[in-house]
Amino acid sequence: TGSWSSVHFKSYNFEADGKNTESGCLHPLLKVREQFRLLFVQLGFEEMPTDNYVESSFWNFDALFQPQQHPARDAHDTFFLSDPICAQINDRDYFERVKTVHEKGGYGSLGYQYQWEESEAKTTILRTHTTAVSSRVLHKLASDYLNECKSGTNVEFKPRKYFSIDRVFRNETLDATHLAEFHQIEGLVAGRGLSLADLKGVIGEFFRKLGMKKLRFKPAHNPYTEPSMEIFSYHDGLQKWVEVGNSGIFRPEMLRPMGLPADVRVIAWGLSLERPTMIMYGIKNIRDLFGHKVDISTIKSNPMCRLGLSES
Ligand code: PHE
């Protein structure tokens, strides 16, 4: 009809942004976790299986030479389960060796000189640290090594590097920086004749990759490591030293009952995932990061995370 020629059309705006499409987003903790995972993989570490939140006191404490009266086992810090109330023990010989090292010692140690209760070791809990995962993996490493020795001669112990990043649970009083569940990052290296120098070297390299070059170590105490050291890094923004992790060399009372050769040392360190995430994303209250009070829109708008790319 030709009527179109008298109609006014709006002109096209080729500069206008399109409508935002809805898509899935990763929580900042997952972003930072992925970056830590990449960092470990770049350094040649294997990931440990962390898929069990429910653990026995045995793997969480006893295998780590943590005495049964230790305050951290108390119901104030540990969540105990009522169902199942009791865990199974598979490696009976190892279980007995752990009992002996607690009661009487061995491998140059006097032990704790108390009566170790099997029932206490079998109680079920929510794991309080990922070092429970490390103790299972090291026990498996030792068993595999012993089996290889039985079937062959001149079996070499191969050095191994492991890491894990997953959730742990503590019955804490909740405040701006503490929740009853959080994530731990843990690394460990097993090899013959490793020393404190190796520990400081490996940890130094790890944190250097994260962009933290000024590090200090402070003597500390863990029941399962000797020596133990807290790790501090100088924070340029805050203009002070902040604690960034905990570390040490696992004690012979932990490793020898597993069956690891006497000169195999295991160096290890751990840190929380929440702390670096809060610093990186400028979050002051942990409840803005995790839990039911989190504002979903901040999850959608938070920036991507890149760790240590400039340092690689
Ligand atoms: N398990 C310790 C914690 O919960 C961290 C740690 C790991 C310390 C390995 C020493 C060695 O704080």
Short mmCIF file of C-alpha atoms and ligand atoms in Angstrom, two decimals:
data_model
loop_
_atom_site.label_atom_id
_atom_site.label_comp_id
_atom_site.label_asym_id
_atom_site.label_seq_id
_atom_site.Cartn_x
_atom_site.Cartn_y
_atom_site.Cartn_z
CA THR A 1 0.00 0.00 0.00
CA GLY A 2 3.06 2.21 0.44
CA SER A 3 1.71 3.43 3.82
CA TRP A 4 5.00 2.52 5.52
CA SER A 5 6.65 5.48 3.89
CA SER A 6 4.71 7.89 6.08
CA VAL A 7 5.31 5.98 9.38
CA HIS A 8 8.06 7.15 11.71
CA PHE A 9 10.55 4.40 12.66
CA LYS A 10 12.81 4.70 15.67
CA SER A 11 16.46 4.72 14.60
CA TYR A 12 18.66 1.80 15.59
CA ASN A 13 21.13 2.35 18.46
CA PHE A 14 24.02 0.03 17.77
CA GLU A 15 25.87 1.27 20.92
CA ALA A 16 23.22 0.09 23.43
CA ASP A 17 24.12 -2.78 25.78
CA GLY A 18 21.99 -5.90 25.56
CA LYS A 19 19.96 -7.13 28.48
CA ASN A 20 22.02 -9.07 31.03
CA THR A 21 21.46 -12.79 30.71
CA GLU A 22 21.05 -14.73 33.97
CA SER A 23 23.75 -17.31 34.50
CA GLY A 24 25.18 -19.41 37.29
CA CYS A 25 27.86 -17.77 39.45
CA LEU A 26 30.57 -19.11 41.65
CA HIS A 27 30.75 -18.14 45.29
CA PRO A 28 33.99 -16.28 46.17
CA LEU A 29 35.12 -19.23 48.31
CA LEU A 30 34.86 -21.53 45.29
CA LYS A 31 36.80 -19.06 43.15
CA VAL A 32 39.61 -18.77 45.67
CA ARG A 33 39.58 -22.53 46.25
CA GLU A 34 40.06 -23.13 42.54
CA GLN A 35 43.02 -20.76 42.49
CA PHE A 36 44.67 -22.53 45.42
CA ARG A 37 44.02 -25.86 43.73
CA LEU A 38 45.73 -24.65 40.53
CA LEU A 39 48.66 -23.38 42.54
CA PHE A 40 49.17 -26.77 44.22
CA VAL A 41 48.82 -28.62 40.91
CA GLN A 42 51.41 -26.30 39.32
CA LEU A 43 53.78 -27.21 42.14
CA GLY A 44 53.20 -30.94 41.47
CA PHE A 45 50.90 -31.78 44.43
CA GLU A 46 48.20 -34.51 44.25
CA GLU A 47 44.76 -33.88 45.76
CA MET A 48 43.72 -36.04 48.73
CA PRO A 49 40.16 -37.44 48.95
CA THR A 50 38.23 -35.28 51.43
CA ASP A 51 34.72 -36.61 50.84
CA ASN A 52 33.96 -37.63 54.42
CA TYR A 53 32.81 -35.02 56.90
CA VAL A 54 32.08 -37.75 59.45
CA GLU A 55 35.27 -39.10 60.94
CA SER A 56 36.31 -41.20 63.91
CA SER A 57 38.20 -39.64 66.80
CA PHE A 58 40.88 -42.17 65.88
CA TRP A 59 41.84 -40.58 62.57
CA ASN A 60 41.11 -37.04 63.70
CA PHE A 61 43.07 -37.22 66.99
CA ASP A 62 44.59 -40.56 68.09
CA ALA A 63 46.46 -41.33 64.87
CA LEU A 64 47.92 -37.81 65.20
CA PHE A 65 49.26 -38.60 68.69
CA GLN A 66 46.80 -36.20 70.25
CA PRO A 67 46.17 -37.44 73.82
CA GLN A 68 42.63 -38.46 74.73
CA GLN A 69 42.45 -35.82 77.49
CA HIS A 70 43.41 -33.03 75.08
CA PRO A 71 41.02 -30.07 75.48
CA ALA A 72 40.41 -29.82 71.71
CA ARG A 73 38.54 -33.14 71.90
CA ASP A 74 36.12 -31.69 74.37
CA ALA A 75 32.49 -31.27 73.34
CA HIS A 76 33.09 -27.51 73.39
CA ASP A 77 35.23 -27.79 70.29
CA THR A 78 34.15 -31.03 68.65
CA PHE A 79 30.74 -32.08 67.34
CA PHE A 80 30.04 -35.67 68.37
CA LEU A 81 27.58 -37.86 66.45
CA SER A 82 24.94 -40.05 68.01
CA ASP A 83 24.21 -42.01 64.82
CA PRO A 84 26.40 -43.84 64.02
CA ILE A 85 27.83 -43.59 67.51
CA CYS A 86 30.79 -45.88 66.90
CA ALA A 87 33.28 -46.20 64.03
CA GLN A 88 34.79 -49.39 62.63
CA ILE A 89 38.49 -50.09 62.81
CA ASN A 90 39.98 -51.87 59.81
CA ASP A 91 43.73 -52.10 60.46
CA ARG A 92 43.78 -53.75 63.89
CA ASP A 93 47.61 -54.03 64.09
CA TYR A 94 48.02 -50.34 63.43
CA PHE A 95 45.28 -49.55 65.98
CA GLU A 96 47.27 -51.49 68.60
CA ARG A 97 50.51 -49.70 67.71
CA VAL A 98 48.76 -46.34 68.17
CA LYS A 99 47.51 -47.49 71.58
CA THR A 100 51.05 -48.52 72.57
CA VAL A 101 52.64 -45.26 71.46
CA HIS A 102 50.10 -43.27 73.50
CA GLU A 103 50.47 -45.47 76.59
CA LYS A 104 54.14 -46.40 76.63
CA GLY A 105 55.80 -44.57 73.77
CA GLY A 106 58.40 -46.11 71.46
CA TYR A 107 60.63 -44.86 68.65
CA GLY A 108 62.58 -42.86 71.23
CA SER A 109 59.49 -41.43 72.93
CA LEU A 110 58.03 -42.03 76.40
CA GLY A 111 54.47 -41.62 75.16
CA TYR A 112 51.88 -40.00 77.40
CA GLN A 113 51.83 -42.69 80.13
CA TYR A 114 48.06 -42.95 80.47
CA GLN A 115 45.48 -45.61 79.79
CA TRP A 116 44.24 -45.28 76.22
CA GLU A 117 40.58 -46.14 75.72
CA GLU A 118 39.54 -47.90 72.54
CA SER A 119 35.96 -46.71 73.01
CA GLU A 120 37.12 -43.09 72.99
CA ALA A 121 39.03 -43.61 69.71
CA LYS A 122 35.93 -45.12 68.10
CA THR A 123 33.60 -42.19 68.81
CA THR A 124 32.27 -40.55 65.66
CA ILE A 125 32.64 -36.82 65.10
CA LEU A 126 32.55 -34.18 62.39
CA ARG A 127 36.19 -33.74 61.45
CA THR A 128 37.75 -30.74 63.17
CA HIS A 129 40.64 -30.36 60.73
CA THR A 130 41.75 -31.74 57.35
CA THR A 131 44.81 -33.23 59.05
CA ALA A 132 42.46 -36.20 59.65
CA VAL A 133 42.52 -36.67 55.88
CA SER A 134 46.32 -36.41 55.87
CA SER A 135 46.63 -39.10 58.55
CA ARG A 136 44.49 -41.50 56.49
CA VAL A 137 46.50 -40.79 53.33
CA LEU A 138 49.84 -41.22 55.09
CA HIS A 139 48.68 -44.50 56.62
CA LYS A 140 47.73 -45.69 53.12
CA LEU A 141 51.09 -44.53 51.77
CA ALA A 142 52.90 -46.49 54.49
CA SER A 143 50.77 -49.63 53.92
CA ASP A 144 51.38 -49.52 50.16
CA TYR A 145 55.10 -49.12 50.79
CA LEU A 146 55.18 -52.07 53.24
CA ASN A 147 53.27 -54.25 50.76
CA GLU A 148 55.71 -53.34 48.00
CA CYS A 149 58.63 -54.23 50.29
CA LYS A 150 57.08 -57.64 50.97
CA SER A 151 56.82 -58.46 47.30
CA GLY A 152 60.10 -57.01 46.04
CA THR A 153 63.66 -56.21 46.98
CA ASN A 154 65.32 -52.78 46.95
CA VAL A 155 62.01 -50.94 46.97
CA GLU A 156 62.61 -47.20 46.97
CA PHE A 157 60.36 -44.90 49.00
CA LYS A 158 59.12 -42.38 46.47
CA PRO A 159 58.74 -38.80 47.73
CA ARG A 160 55.12 -37.57 47.54
CA LYS A 161 53.36 -34.22 47.68
CA TYR A 162 49.71 -33.94 48.63
CA PHE A 163 47.13 -31.23 49.26
CA SER A 164 43.50 -30.90 50.30
CA ILE A 165 40.95 -28.10 50.52
CA ASP A 166 37.67 -28.86 52.23
CA ARG A 167 35.26 -28.21 55.04
CA VAL A 168 35.86 -28.77 58.75
CA PHE A 169 33.62 -28.27 61.78
CA ARG A 170 34.19 -26.80 65.24
CA ASN A 171 31.70 -26.05 67.95
CA GLU A 172 32.78 -22.41 68.20
CA THR A 173 31.05 -19.35 69.59
CA LEU A 174 29.94 -17.53 66.47
CA ASP A 175 31.24 -14.01 65.88
CA ALA A 176 32.39 -11.77 63.03
CA THR A 177 35.34 -14.02 62.17
CA HIS A 178 34.24 -17.48 63.40
CA LEU A 179 31.59 -19.90 62.20
CA ALA A 180 31.00 -23.50 63.27
CA GLU A 181 32.15 -24.65 59.85
CA PHE A 182 34.93 -23.38 57.64
CA HIS A 183 37.42 -24.61 55.05
CA GLN A 184 41.04 -25.62 55.50
CA ILE A 185 43.81 -25.72 52.95
CA GLU A 186 46.52 -28.25 53.76
CA GLY A 187 49.74 -29.23 52.02
CA LEU A 188 52.25 -31.94 52.87
CA VAL A 189 55.48 -33.33 51.49
CA ALA A 190 56.83 -36.78 52.42
CA GLY A 191 60.41 -37.74 51.66
CA ARG A 192 63.58 -39.15 53.13
CA GLY A 193 65.61 -36.78 55.30
CA LEU A 194 63.48 -33.66 54.91
CA SER A 195 64.35 -30.92 57.38
CA LEU A 196 63.10 -27.64 58.79
CA ALA A 197 64.96 -25.93 55.93
CA ASP A 198 62.78 -27.86 53.45
CA LEU A 199 59.65 -26.85 55.33
CA LYS A 200 60.59 -23.18 55.24
CA GLY A 201 61.65 -23.48 51.59
CA VAL A 202 58.41 -25.15 50.43
CA ILE A 203 56.17 -22.84 52.44
CA GLY A 204 58.19 -19.83 51.26
CA GLU A 205 57.66 -20.88 47.63
CA PHE A 206 53.94 -21.48 48.20
CA PHE A 207 53.33 -18.06 49.74
CA ARG A 208 55.64 -16.31 47.28
CA LYS A 209 53.38 -17.60 44.50
CA LEU A 210 50.49 -15.97 46.37
CA GLY A 211 52.38 -12.70 46.32
CA MET A 212 53.48 -12.85 49.97
CA LYS A 213 57.22 -12.46 50.02
CA LYS A 214 57.91 -11.24 53.55
CA LEU A 215 57.42 -14.24 55.81
CA ARG A 216 58.27 -14.95 59.42
CA PHE A 217 58.06 -18.18 61.38
CA LYS A 218 57.23 -18.29 65.06
CA PRO A 219 57.70 -21.40 67.24
CA ALA A 220 54.33 -22.88 68.24
CA HIS A 221 52.86 -26.12 69.54
CA ASN A 222 50.75 -28.82 67.89
CA PRO A 223 50.46 -32.29 69.47
CA TYR A 224 51.33 -33.91 66.13
CA THR A 225 54.23 -31.78 64.87
CA GLU A 226 57.67 -31.06 66.26
CA PRO A 227 58.96 -28.50 65.62
CA SER A 228 55.79 -26.49 64.96
CA MET A 229 55.71 -23.00 63.51
CA GLU A 230 53.09 -20.36 62.94
CA ILE A 231 53.54 -18.51 59.67
CA PHE A 232 53.23 -14.71 59.52
CA SER A 233 53.23 -12.52 56.45
CA TYR A 234 53.74 -8.76 56.33
CA HIS A 235 50.58 -7.12 55.01
CA ASP A 236 51.49 -3.89 53.21
CA GLY A 237 47.92 -2.54 53.32
CA LEU A 238 47.47 -3.16 57.03
CA GLN A 239 51.13 -2.30 57.75
CA LYS A 240 51.53 -5.20 60.13
CA TRP A 241 52.43 -8.89 60.40
CA VAL A 242 49.36 -11.14 60.11
CA GLU A 243 49.19 -14.83 60.88
CA VAL A 244 48.60 -16.76 57.67
CA GLY A 245 49.06 -20.38 58.67
CA ASN A 246 50.36 -23.13 60.91
CA SER A 247 52.99 -25.71 60.07
CA GLY A 248 55.37 -28.35 61.32
CA ILE A 249 57.10 -31.68 60.85
CA PHE A 250 54.90 -34.63 61.80
CA ARG A 251 56.15 -36.44 64.91
CA PRO A 252 57.70 -39.92 64.74
CA GLU A 253 54.99 -41.01 67.25
CA MET A 254 52.52 -40.38 64.44
CA LEU A 255 54.48 -41.70 61.43
CA ARG A 256 56.36 -44.72 62.77
CA PRO A 257 53.29 -46.70 63.96
CA MET A 258 51.96 -46.32 60.40
CA GLY A 259 55.09 -48.14 59.21
CA LEU A 260 56.94 -45.33 57.47
CA PRO A 261 60.74 -45.80 57.45
CA ALA A 262 62.55 -43.94 60.25
CA ASP A 263 64.20 -41.39 57.97
CA VAL A 264 61.03 -40.46 56.10
CA ARG A 265 59.94 -37.02 57.28
CA VAL A 266 56.65 -35.37 56.51
CA ILE A 267 56.45 -31.59 56.47
CA ALA A 268 53.00 -30.02 56.51
CA TRP A 269 51.18 -26.74 56.75
CA GLY A 270 47.61 -25.55 56.90
CA LEU A 271 45.60 -22.37 56.56
CA SER A 272 41.97 -21.38 56.31
CA LEU A 273 40.30 -20.59 52.99
CA GLU A 274 37.97 -17.99 54.51
CA ARG A 275 40.71 -15.69 55.72
CA PRO A 276 42.47 -15.02 52.39
CA THR A 277 39.04 -14.83 50.69
CA MET A 278 37.85 -12.17 53.14
CA ILE A 279 41.06 -10.19 52.65
CA MET A 280 40.91 -10.49 48.85
CA TYR A 281 37.23 -9.51 48.60
CA GLY A 282 37.36 -6.90 51.38
CA ILE A 283 34.74 -8.73 53.49
CA LYS A 284 34.82 -7.80 57.18
CA ASN A 285 32.15 -10.09 58.62
CA ILE A 286 32.27 -13.81 57.86
CA ARG A 287 28.47 -13.89 57.89
CA ASP A 288 28.55 -11.76 54.72
CA LEU A 289 30.56 -14.55 53.09
CA PHE A 290 28.95 -17.76 54.28
CA GLY A 291 25.59 -18.84 55.63
CA HIS A 292 21.97 -17.77 55.41
CA LYS A 293 22.63 -14.03 55.78
CA VAL A 294 24.65 -13.79 52.58
CA ASP A 295 23.21 -11.37 50.02
CA ILE A 296 22.80 -13.38 46.83
CA SER A 297 23.34 -10.33 44.61
CA THR A 298 26.90 -9.94 45.91
CA ILE A 299 27.56 -13.52 44.85
CA LYS A 300 26.42 -12.55 41.37
CA SER A 301 28.48 -9.40 41.14
CA ASN A 302 31.75 -10.33 42.82
CA PRO A 303 34.82 -10.11 40.60
CA MET A 304 36.88 -13.02 39.36
CA CYS A 305 39.92 -14.10 41.33
CA ARG A 306 43.44 -14.63 40.08
CA LEU A 307 46.16 -15.63 42.50
CA GLY A 308 49.84 -15.32 41.90
CA LEU A 309 49.81 -15.09 38.13
CA SER A 310 52.39 -12.32 38.19
CA GLU A 311 54.66 -14.50 40.29
CA SER A 312 54.68 -17.68 38.24
N1 PHE B 1 45.71 -28.99 61.64
C1 PHE B 1 46.23 -27.68 61.94
C2 PHE B 1 45.04 -26.76 62.30
O1 PHE B 1 43.92 -27.21 62.32
C3 PHE B 1 47.03 -27.10 60.81
C4 PHE B 1 48.31 -27.84 60.57
C5 PHE B 1 48.42 -28.70 59.49
C6 PHE B 1 49.40 -27.70 61.42
C7 PHE B 1 49.57 -29.40 59.26
C8 PHE B 1 50.57 -28.39 61.19
C9 PHE B 1 50.64 -29.24 60.11
O2 PHE B 1 45.21 -25.61 62.58
#
